[in-house]
């Protein structure tokens, strides 16, 4: 059983709103503030501490969304973390977070798209497993207390969640940043995802990190077959050396 803490950035409008709701409505106390979570290099915590980051999501599209993902960089480190380094991704917690976001979005009827995001940005060097629960994609949504309340409710429920290994853990490869096919999958708990635009940077080292840093160790590689593009042959060749079951989606 992991200890659990919630991280947020002091200048993150959505993160601060989620944090305030967790304190005021759920009496949550294990909240830790940083100037910028994305640039964290270490935490003075037991490695068996699950870190849930309450965060904003920003995108050029400006589309309202509720997302979750683990951090990591397949190439350069443009937004925190280290180049070519992935975090530890807790697959069953990611699956539960996505499920809860979907359930509560449907209950509330708010016009936000719920999705997995592929692995991106920092922090990458933590010893502890870490993932983000995000509200996006503009200041309008970051200020939306209904959306932030939904995210806070999800995080609060994750604090008492203990996984039962009903599904196989998996990694995902291919497709777009918002992983719409992987978002719909119910039979596998997905940790790290490498989208199509990062496949050129995927080699044995980075694939090895996807496997070794997805917790628990994955049994399956889910590949969005039509979303592999020209990397299809090379990526499937890399996967053949991992011993993972390859499942096309």
XYZ file of N, CA and C in Angstrom:
747
model
N 0.843 -1.195 0.000
C 0.000 0.000 0.000
C 0.878 1.245 0.000
N 0.632 2.140 -0.948
C 1.402 3.367 -1.060
C 0.806 4.476 -0.198
N 1.699 5.295 0.388
C 1.244 6.583 0.894
C 0.864 7.445 -0.310
N 0.036 8.464 -0.081
C -0.394 9.310 -1.198
C -0.302 10.778 -0.796
N 0.230 11.581 -1.702
C 0.264 13.023 -1.494
C -0.215 13.718 -2.769
N -0.663 14.946 -2.610
C -1.130 15.748 -3.734
C -0.182 16.920 -3.914
N 0.302 17.094 -5.111
C 1.207 18.183 -5.437
C 0.473 19.213 -6.287
N 0.872 20.470 -6.158
C 0.342 21.512 -7.038
C 1.346 22.649 -7.122
N 1.226 23.454 -8.165
C 2.098 24.612 -8.350
C 1.378 25.871 -7.888
N 2.094 26.723 -7.171
C 1.483 27.913 -6.574
C 0.898 28.872 -7.616
N 1.467 28.903 -8.807
C 0.990 29.825 -9.841
C 0.043 29.157 -10.836
N -0.345 27.942 -10.539
C -1.257 27.188 -11.405
C -2.689 27.444 -10.934
N -3.453 28.188 -11.722
C -4.782 28.610 -11.306
C -5.707 27.424 -11.024
N -5.721 26.457 -11.920
C -6.566 25.285 -11.718
C -6.076 24.462 -10.534
N -4.759 24.268 -10.443
C -4.205 23.502 -9.331
C -4.541 24.113 -7.989
N -4.452 25.435 -7.883
C -4.780 26.117 -6.624
C -6.268 25.985 -6.315
N -7.111 26.099 -7.331
C -8.552 25.929 -7.104
C -8.884 24.512 -6.624
N -8.277 23.518 -7.263
C -8.504 22.127 -6.859
C -8.021 21.910 -5.435
N -6.848 22.443 -5.128
C -6.281 22.333 -3.778
C -7.217 22.938 -2.743
N -7.770 24.114 -3.013
C -8.660 24.786 -2.056
C -9.920 23.975 -1.823
N -10.457 23.377 -2.877
C -11.665 22.556 -2.745
C -11.356 21.296 -1.938
N -10.197 20.697 -2.166
C -9.806 19.512 -1.392
C -9.697 19.844 0.093
N -9.153 20.996 0.404
C -9.034 21.413 1.802
C -10.394 21.739 2.411
N -11.192 22.530 1.692
C -12.436 23.071 2.262
C -13.568 22.053 2.295
N -13.670 21.231 1.238
C -14.816 20.322 1.140
C -14.505 18.907 1.611
N -13.240 18.509 1.535
C -12.886 17.127 1.853
C -11.904 17.023 3.019
N -11.483 18.153 3.546
C -10.583 18.189 4.695
C -9.299 17.401 4.427
N -8.806 17.495 3.204
C -7.567 16.815 2.820
C -6.385 17.645 3.297
N -5.420 16.988 3.916
C -4.296 17.717 4.466
C -2.961 17.441 3.804
N -2.859 16.356 3.053
C -1.559 15.953 2.499
C -1.309 16.617 1.145
N -1.329 17.971 1.154
C -1.115 18.780 -0.039
C 0.240 19.472 0.059
N 1.004 19.424 -1.022
C 2.353 19.990 -1.009
C 2.494 20.961 -2.181
N 2.859 22.210 -1.865
C 2.971 23.261 -2.882
C 4.418 23.425 -3.344
N 4.568 23.735 -4.627
C 5.866 24.033 -5.226
C 5.710 25.228 -6.153
N 6.815 25.887 -6.448
C 6.754 26.964 -7.426
C 6.348 26.410 -8.784
N 6.906 25.267 -9.150
C 6.568 24.640 -10.434
C 6.819 23.139 -10.332
N 5.752 22.369 -10.279
C 5.879 20.915 -10.156
C 6.632 20.330 -11.343
N 6.465 20.913 -12.530
C 7.073 20.347 -13.733
C 8.595 20.271 -13.650
N 9.199 21.133 -12.834
C 10.664 21.166 -12.755
C 11.218 20.468 -11.514
N 10.358 19.786 -10.766
C 10.837 19.059 -9.587
C 11.899 18.034 -9.975
N 12.946 17.954 -9.196
C 13.994 16.963 -9.444
C 13.976 15.841 -8.423
N 13.436 16.111 -7.238
C 13.375 15.070 -6.211
C 12.354 15.468 -5.160
N 11.930 14.477 -4.383
C 11.032 14.687 -3.250
C 11.620 13.993 -2.038
N 11.570 14.641 -0.906
C 12.058 14.028 0.329
C 10.953 13.149 0.915
N 10.651 12.093 0.178
C 9.578 11.174 0.556
C 10.005 9.745 0.287
N 9.316 8.820 0.965
C 9.514 7.402 0.697
C 9.252 7.139 -0.795
N 10.092 6.330 -1.453
C 9.830 6.021 -2.857
C 8.459 5.387 -3.095
N 7.897 4.741 -2.072
C 6.573 4.143 -2.218
C 5.490 5.146 -1.808
N 5.595 6.341 -2.341
C 4.601 7.393 -2.142
C 4.031 7.762 -3.502
N 2.724 7.653 -3.650
C 2.078 8.016 -4.904
C 1.846 9.521 -4.925
N 2.300 10.173 -5.994
C 2.137 11.620 -6.146
C 1.061 11.899 -7.194
N 0.003 12.559 -6.763
C -1.068 12.975 -7.669
C -0.955 14.484 -7.836
N -0.809 14.944 -9.053
C -0.623 16.376 -9.306
C -1.950 16.979 -9.771
N -2.439 17.956 -9.024
C -3.617 18.732 -9.422
C -3.126 19.868 -10.305
N -3.629 19.947 -11.531
C -2.973 20.824 -12.486
C -3.931 21.383 -13.530
N -3.510 22.474 -14.116
C -4.157 22.985 -15.317
C -3.678 22.195 -16.524
N -4.455 22.235 -17.575
C -4.032 21.751 -18.882
C -4.139 22.932 -19.836
N -3.124 23.137 -20.639
C -3.126 24.239 -21.599
C -2.955 23.686 -23.008
N -3.729 24.228 -23.945
C -3.572 23.827 -25.343
C -3.991 24.972 -26.254
N -3.453 24.960 -27.464
C -3.786 26.009 -28.436
C -5.240 25.925 -28.870
N -5.805 24.715 -28.851
C -7.200 24.553 -29.284
C -8.176 25.239 -28.337
N -7.801 25.330 -27.062
C -8.676 25.942 -26.072
C -9.895 25.111 -25.728
N -9.897 23.852 -26.129
C -11.073 23.004 -25.912
C -11.183 22.598 -24.445
N -12.372 22.743 -23.833
C -12.543 22.309 -22.441
C -12.288 20.806 -22.307
N -11.451 20.429 -21.355
C -11.129 19.012 -21.216
C -10.736 18.677 -19.791
N -10.871 17.407 -19.477
C -10.432 16.817 -18.213
C -9.534 15.649 -18.595
N -8.274 15.696 -18.170
C -7.322 14.702 -18.648
C -6.489 14.119 -17.511
N -5.831 13.009 -17.807
C -4.850 12.442 -16.883
C -3.724 11.807 -17.687
N -2.544 11.796 -17.101
C -1.378 11.208 -17.758
C -0.219 11.208 -16.779
N 0.794 10.402 -17.094
C 2.058 10.472 -16.364
C 3.060 11.293 -17.165
N 4.047 11.913 -16.487
C 5.012 12.746 -17.190
C 6.201 11.958 -17.741
N 6.871 12.605 -18.695
C 8.065 12.011 -19.286
C 8.409 12.695 -20.594
N 9.673 12.614 -20.980
C 10.164 13.213 -22.222
C 10.817 12.145 -23.089
N 10.315 12.001 -24.315
C 10.917 11.045 -25.243
C 12.114 11.637 -25.982
N 12.194 12.975 -26.009
C 13.338 13.611 -26.664
C 13.822 14.765 -25.791
N 13.600 15.995 -26.230
C 14.060 17.147 -25.457
C 13.144 17.405 -24.259
N 13.667 18.192 -23.317
C 12.911 18.529 -22.103
C 12.465 19.989 -22.195
N 11.424 20.247 -22.976
C 10.978 21.621 -23.213
C 10.143 22.171 -22.060
N 9.528 21.282 -21.296
C 8.654 21.719 -20.200
C 8.956 20.919 -18.934
N 10.177 21.017 -18.478
C 10.563 20.366 -17.238
C 11.048 18.945 -17.431
N 11.681 18.431 -16.366
C 12.226 17.084 -16.426
C 13.543 17.042 -17.180
N 13.988 15.837 -17.469
C 15.245 15.623 -18.178
C 14.991 15.066 -19.572
N 15.869 15.354 -20.531
C 15.698 14.761 -21.857
C 15.742 13.238 -21.795
N 14.898 12.618 -22.606
C 14.887 11.160 -22.749
C 14.796 10.451 -21.394
N 13.878 10.915 -20.597
C 13.646 10.282 -19.302
C 12.144 10.263 -19.017
N 11.659 9.121 -18.520
C 10.257 8.964 -18.152
C 10.128 8.835 -16.638
N 8.984 9.231 -16.131
C 8.655 9.048 -14.714
C 8.171 7.620 -14.484
N 7.863 7.303 -13.243
C 7.197 6.041 -12.915
C 5.692 6.253 -13.030
N 5.049 5.478 -13.886
C 3.628 5.658 -14.210
C 2.788 4.569 -13.554
N 1.904 4.917 -12.622
C 1.077 3.925 -11.919
C -0.175 3.572 -12.738
N -0.089 2.486 -13.489
C -1.113 2.182 -14.497
C -2.520 2.037 -13.920
N -2.654 1.349 -12.797
C -3.998 1.115 -12.260
C -4.622 2.395 -11.720
N -3.809 3.282 -11.194
C -4.335 4.570 -10.727
C -4.728 5.452 -11.905
N -3.965 5.397 -12.980
C -4.336 6.140 -14.178
C -5.665 5.642 -14.733
N -5.828 4.327 -14.774
C -7.084 3.771 -15.259
C -8.255 4.200 -14.372
N -8.050 4.173 -13.071
C -9.114 4.577 -12.144
C -9.407 6.066 -12.277
N -8.383 6.887 -12.409
C -8.588 8.327 -12.571
C -9.414 8.617 -13.817
N -9.093 7.957 -14.915
C -9.838 8.160 -16.149
C -11.297 7.727 -15.977
N -11.491 6.575 -15.350
C -12.847 6.075 -15.118
C -13.662 7.071 -14.287
N -13.069 7.575 -13.218
C -13.775 8.510 -12.352
C -14.066 9.827 -13.071
N -13.123 10.331 -13.845
C -13.367 11.545 -14.619
C -14.537 11.357 -15.576
N -14.574 10.204 -16.241
C -15.667 9.934 -17.173
C -17.007 9.851 -16.452
N -17.040 9.127 -15.343
C -18.294 8.962 -14.604
C -18.826 10.299 -14.103
N -17.956 11.119 -13.578
C -18.400 12.377 -12.971
C -18.724 13.430 -14.032
N -18.026 13.387 -15.148
C -18.374 14.288 -16.243
C -19.765 13.963 -16.775
N -20.073 12.684 -16.906
C -21.405 12.286 -17.370
C -22.474 12.666 -16.352
N -22.177 12.482 -15.078
C -23.133 12.832 -14.020
C -23.436 14.325 -14.011
N -22.382 15.135 -14.127
C -22.546 16.587 -14.067
C -23.053 17.178 -15.381
N -22.816 16.461 -16.464
C -23.271 16.947 -17.760
C -22.540 18.186 -18.244
N -21.310 18.386 -17.798
C -20.565 19.560 -18.250
C -19.889 19.247 -19.586
N -19.745 20.271 -20.401
C -19.259 20.100 -21.772
C -17.732 20.083 -21.818
N -17.149 19.057 -21.216
C -15.711 18.853 -21.197
C -15.413 17.470 -21.770
N -14.416 17.390 -22.640
C -13.979 16.094 -23.149
C -13.039 15.448 -22.136
N -13.234 14.160 -21.881
C -12.381 13.414 -20.960
C -11.453 12.526 -21.777
N -10.164 12.564 -21.475
C -9.246 11.704 -22.221
C -7.950 11.466 -21.471
N -7.305 10.349 -21.850
C -5.899 10.151 -21.544
C -5.104 11.128 -22.396
N -3.982 11.567 -21.886
C -2.981 12.202 -22.723
C -1.772 11.279 -22.779
N -1.024 11.402 -23.858
C 0.221 10.647 -23.940
C 1.231 11.217 -22.935
N 2.251 10.459 -22.665
C 3.311 10.862 -21.740
C 4.003 12.117 -22.261
N 4.087 13.153 -21.417
C 4.794 14.368 -21.821
C 5.150 15.217 -20.605
N 6.044 16.144 -20.768
C 6.609 17.127 -19.822
C 7.141 16.524 -18.529
N 7.651 17.392 -17.639
C 8.232 16.935 -16.380
C 7.191 16.878 -15.286
N 7.560 16.407 -14.096
C 8.912 15.996 -13.695
C 9.199 14.555 -14.126
N 10.473 14.259 -14.335
C 10.839 12.911 -14.776
C 11.764 12.186 -13.818
N 12.418 12.909 -12.909
C 13.465 12.290 -12.100
C 13.033 11.802 -10.733
N 11.733 11.863 -10.426
C 11.280 11.447 -9.102
C 11.413 9.937 -8.923
N 11.744 9.515 -7.717
C 11.753 8.089 -7.387
C 10.334 7.561 -7.221
N 9.391 8.470 -6.988
C 8.020 8.096 -6.679
C 7.168 8.059 -7.963
N 6.171 7.164 -8.008
C 5.226 7.198 -9.126
C 4.424 8.491 -9.092
N 4.118 9.029 -10.277
C 3.471 10.336 -10.348
C 2.547 10.394 -11.564
N 1.395 11.052 -11.394
C 0.541 11.330 -12.542
C -0.255 12.597 -12.282
N -0.761 13.164 -13.370
C -1.469 14.437 -13.342
C -2.967 14.228 -13.569
N -3.775 14.995 -12.835
C -5.207 15.135 -13.107
C -5.411 16.605 -13.458
N -5.901 16.873 -14.667
C -5.855 18.226 -15.202
C -7.218 18.742 -15.651
N -7.367 20.059 -15.527
C -8.532 20.783 -16.048
C -8.018 21.760 -17.108
N -8.614 21.727 -18.299
C -8.144 22.625 -19.356
C -9.277 23.120 -20.232
N -8.910 24.075 -21.144
C -7.532 24.317 -21.583
C -7.147 25.800 -21.534
N -8.043 26.659 -20.988
C -7.776 28.094 -20.928
C -8.120 28.618 -19.536
N -7.860 29.904 -19.313
C -8.175 30.506 -18.018
C -9.652 30.355 -17.665
N -10.510 30.360 -18.667
C -11.942 30.192 -18.408
C -12.206 28.877 -17.687
N -11.598 27.791 -18.155
C -11.798 26.479 -17.531
C -11.040 26.376 -16.205
N -9.861 26.989 -16.126
C -9.088 26.931 -14.872
C -9.837 27.623 -13.735
N -10.670 28.615 -14.109
C -11.477 29.324 -13.108
C -12.827 28.658 -12.859
N -13.161 27.655 -13.675
C -14.477 27.016 -13.594
C -14.520 26.115 -12.355
N -15.178 26.588 -11.321
C -15.182 25.840 -10.059
C -15.944 24.525 -10.179
N -16.860 24.431 -11.111
C -17.567 23.159 -11.299
C -16.600 22.098 -11.831
N -15.776 22.466 -12.805
C -14.792 21.524 -13.340
C -13.715 21.215 -12.309
N -13.262 22.249 -11.595
C -12.231 22.031 -10.573
C -12.779 21.187 -9.420
N -14.044 21.355 -9.092
C -14.670 20.531 -8.052
C -14.736 19.073 -8.483
N -15.026 18.862 -9.760
C -15.064 17.493 -10.284
C -13.682 16.854 -10.168
N -12.646 17.582 -10.561
C -11.283 17.055 -10.454
C -10.915 16.783 -9.000
N -11.323 17.686 -8.098
C -11.026 17.490 -6.676
C -11.738 16.248 -6.134
N -12.958 16.019 -6.559
C -13.694 14.834 -6.125
C -12.987 13.564 -6.588
N -12.509 13.589 -7.820
C -11.772 12.438 -8.354
C -10.509 12.181 -7.529
N -9.738 13.223 -7.270
C -8.502 13.064 -6.504
C -8.803 12.569 -5.096
N -9.836 13.099 -4.479
C -10.201 12.651 -3.133
C -10.527 11.154 -3.119
N -11.235 10.676 -4.126
C -11.555 9.247 -4.183
C -10.309 8.405 -4.456
N -9.374 8.946 -5.216
C -8.135 8.216 -5.482
C -7.294 8.038 -4.219
N -7.467 8.930 -3.253
C -6.696 8.820 -2.010
C -7.046 7.560 -1.229
N -8.264 7.072 -1.380
C -8.682 5.866 -0.663
C -8.719 4.634 -1.568
N -8.353 4.804 -2.827
C -8.405 3.700 -3.784
C -7.181 2.804 -3.637
N -7.418 1.515 -3.585
C -6.338 0.522 -3.605
C -6.623 -0.453 -4.738
N -5.742 -0.540 -5.722
C -6.027 -1.347 -6.913
C -6.150 -2.835 -6.629
N -7.046 -3.450 -7.359
C -7.137 -4.900 -7.438
C -6.749 -5.252 -8.869
N -5.785 -6.138 -9.039
C -5.267 -6.407 -10.382
C -6.258 -7.260 -11.168
N -7.277 -6.576 -11.692
C -8.272 -7.272 -12.505
C -7.877 -7.276 -13.975
N -7.209 -6.221 -14.413
C -6.789 -6.100 -15.800
C -5.271 -6.175 -15.910
N -4.802 -6.475 -17.095
C -3.366 -6.490 -17.337
C -2.856 -5.058 -17.476
N -1.651 -4.815 -16.974
C -1.005 -3.532 -17.206
C -0.438 -3.512 -18.619
N -0.398 -2.308 -19.205
C 0.021 -2.193 -20.601
C 0.727 -0.870 -20.834
N 1.472 -0.811 -21.942
C 1.951 0.446 -22.490
C 1.210 0.675 -23.807
N 1.209 1.923 -24.278
C 0.519 2.236 -25.522
C 1.437 2.937 -26.499
N 1.285 2.625 -27.776
C 2.116 3.243 -28.810
C 1.255 3.629 -30.006
N 1.512 4.862 -30.505
C 0.826 5.346 -31.689
C -0.347 6.247 -31.370
N -0.907 6.817 -32.434
C -2.060 7.690 -32.277
C -1.679 9.104 -31.894
N -2.693 9.897 -31.610
C -2.486 11.306 -31.315
C -2.172 11.569 -29.859
N -1.936 12.841 -29.569
C -1.581 13.233 -28.202
C -2.693 12.904 -27.216
N -3.959 13.034 -27.655
C -5.081 12.835 -26.735
C -5.587 11.393 -26.684
N -4.939 10.504 -27.384
C -5.103 9.047 -27.162
C -6.572 8.616 -27.139
N -7.336 9.015 -28.133
C -8.772 8.744 -28.079
C -9.080 7.247 -28.104
N -8.303 6.468 -28.851
C -8.537 5.007 -28.850
C -8.173 4.403 -27.505
N -7.046 4.818 -26.948
C -6.638 4.277 -25.652
C -7.596 4.721 -24.541
N -8.194 5.891 -24.693
C -9.165 6.375 -23.704
C -10.366 5.444 -23.617
N -10.736 4.833 -24.731
C -11.930 3.973 -24.760
C -11.663 2.559 -24.241
N -10.409 2.199 -24.052
C -10.061 0.827 -23.656
C -10.366 0.601 -22.177
N -11.073 -0.471 -21.877
C -11.446 -0.796 -20.498
C -10.716 -2.029 -19.952
N -10.181 -2.859 -20.843
C -9.658 -4.165 -20.433
C -8.184 -4.159 -20.048
N -7.517 -3.014 -20.215
C -6.108 -2.909 -19.857
C -5.894 -1.622 -19.069
N -4.971 -1.684 -18.120
C -4.569 -0.490 -17.374
C -3.284 0.031 -18.027
N -3.353 1.222 -18.597
C -2.255 1.733 -19.416
C -1.400 2.696 -18.612
N -0.096 2.498 -18.681
C 0.850 3.398 -18.039
C 1.376 4.408 -19.043
N 2.605 4.199 -19.517
C 3.185 5.155 -20.463
C 2.632 4.965 -21.875
N 2.464 6.099 -22.567
C 1.982 6.111 -23.949
C 2.943 6.945 -24.782
N 3.393 6.384 -25.887
C 4.230 7.117 -26.840
C 3.405 7.388 -28.093
N 3.045 8.642 -28.347
C 2.202 8.958 -29.496
C 2.987 8.953 -30.803
N 2.261 9.030 -31.889
C 2.874 8.948 -33.217
C 3.986 9.971 -33.408
N 3.784 11.206 -32.929
C 4.786 12.245 -33.200
C 6.090 12.024 -32.430
N 6.069 11.163 -31.416
C 7.306 10.856 -30.685
C 7.917 9.511 -31.073
N 7.266 8.766 -31.942
C 7.803 7.457 -32.327
C 9.192 7.541 -32.963
N 9.543 8.590 -33.706
C 10.907 8.644 -34.247
C 11.993 8.638 -33.176
N 11.637 9.034 -31.948
C 12.613 9.070 -30.852
C 12.612 7.772 -30.039
N 11.700 6.866 -30.372
C 11.585 5.626 -29.605
C 12.650 4.638 -30.067
N 13.536 4.275 -29.147
C 14.542 3.265 -29.429
C 14.509 2.241 -28.291
N 15.484 1.361 -28.250
C 15.482 0.321 -27.214
C 15.527 0.929 -25.816
N 16.270 2.014 -25.653
C 16.395 2.647 -24.334
C 15.061 3.221 -23.885
N 14.398 3.985 -24.760
C 13.142 4.622 -24.369
C 12.015 3.593 -24.231
N 12.000 2.594 -25.098
C 11.011 1.526 -24.944
C 11.255 0.769 -23.641
N 12.529 0.560 -23.310
C 12.856 -0.089 -22.045
C 12.338 0.695 -20.858
N 12.429 2.038 -20.937
C 11.889 2.857 -19.852
C 10.362 2.773 -19.798
N 9.709 2.746 -20.952
C 8.249 2.606 -20.956
C 7.829 1.358 -20.187
N 8.592 0.287 -20.387
C 8.268 -0.985 -19.735
C 8.664 -0.958 -18.258
N 9.907 -0.587 -17.974
C 10.398 -0.678 -16.594
C 9.774 0.366 -15.679
N 9.283 1.474 -16.248
C 8.724 2.544 -15.433
C 7.210 2.616 -15.489
N 6.578 1.625 -16.061
C 5.131 1.444 -15.887
C 4.948 0.468 -14.735
N 4.154 0.862 -13.756
C 3.925 0.060 -12.554
C 2.466 -0.374 -12.467
N 2.212 -1.683 -12.268
C 3.179 -2.784 -12.237
C 3.737 -3.053 -13.630
N 4.725 -3.929 -13.685
C 5.356 -4.255 -14.961
C 4.296 -4.663 -15.976
N 4.285 -4.053 -17.158
C 3.244 -4.374 -18.136
C 3.430 -5.745 -18.770
N 2.300 -6.334 -19.137
C 2.300 -7.609 -19.851
C 2.079 -7.411 -21.340
N 1.549 -6.242 -21.704
C 1.001 -6.033 -23.041
C 1.491 -4.706 -23.610
N 1.730 -4.692 -24.922
C 1.937 -3.449 -25.671
C 0.736 -3.260 -26.575
N -0.037 -2.207 -26.307
C -1.169 -1.863 -27.157
C -0.667 -0.952 -28.264
N -0.935 -1.303 -29.507
C -0.473 -0.447 -30.602
C -1.674 -0.005 -31.427
N -1.761 1.301 -31.597
C -2.781 1.846 -32.490
C -2.244 1.686 -33.899
N -2.639 0.604 -34.529
C -1.989 0.134 -35.747
C -1.971 1.197 -36.844
N -3.120 1.841 -37.054
C -3.193 2.854 -38.104
C -2.503 4.147 -37.681
N -2.189 4.257 -36.387
C -1.554 5.459 -35.885
C -0.056 5.322 -35.692
N 0.556 4.295 -36.316
C 2.011 4.144 -36.242
C 2.713 4.797 -37.426
N 1.959 5.016 -38.497
C 2.530 5.677 -39.671
C 3.722 4.928 -40.221
N 4.716 5.667 -40.692
C 5.886 5.071 -41.331
C 6.798 4.348 -40.344
N 6.510 4.511 -39.025
C 7.328 3.850 -38.000
C 6.854 2.425 -37.698
N 5.819 1.969 -38.386
C 5.166 0.699 -38.069
C 6.154 -0.473 -38.017
N 6.934 -0.644 -39.067
C 7.835 -1.798 -39.134
C 8.919 -1.710 -38.066
N 9.489 -0.530 -37.893
C 10.574 -0.368 -36.923
C 10.085 -0.573 -35.491
N 8.921 -0.022 -35.167
C 8.389 -0.135 -33.807
C 8.003 -1.581 -33.486
N 7.363 -2.247 -34.427
C 6.989 -3.643 -34.165
C 8.238 -4.502 -34.011
N 9.307 -4.159 -34.720
C 10.578 -4.876 -34.549
C 11.141 -4.676 -33.153
N 11.082 -3.453 -32.646
C 11.536 -3.192 -31.286
C 10.716 -3.985 -30.270
N 9.419 -4.035 -30.490
C 8.540 -4.708 -29.531
C 8.774 -6.207 -29.484
N 9.193 -6.782 -30.583
C 9.411 -8.228 -30.620
C 10.490 -8.668 -29.635
N 11.354 -7.765 -29.259
C 12.447 -8.115 -28.342
C 12.094 -7.914 -26.875
N 10.878 -7.467 -26.590
C 10.503 -7.164 -25.206
C 9.817 -8.320 -24.491
N 9.277 -9.265 -25.247
C 8.512 -10.350 -24.633
C 7.089 -9.958 -24.296
N 6.691 -8.719 -24.621
C 5.322 -8.279 -24.361
C 4.366 -8.866 -25.388
N 3.157 -9.152 -24.953
C 2.096 -9.507 -25.881
C 1.715 -8.247 -26.658
N 1.651 -8.350 -27.974
C 1.316 -7.197 -28.813
C -0.152 -7.279 -29.209
N -0.894 -6.236 -28.886
C -2.331 -6.197 -29.175
C -2.615 -4.971 -30.023
N -3.182 -5.183 -31.207
C -3.560 -4.063 -32.071
C -4.916 -3.505 -31.634
N -5.021 -2.189 -31.659
C -6.304 -1.555 -31.317
C -6.682 -0.558 -32.401
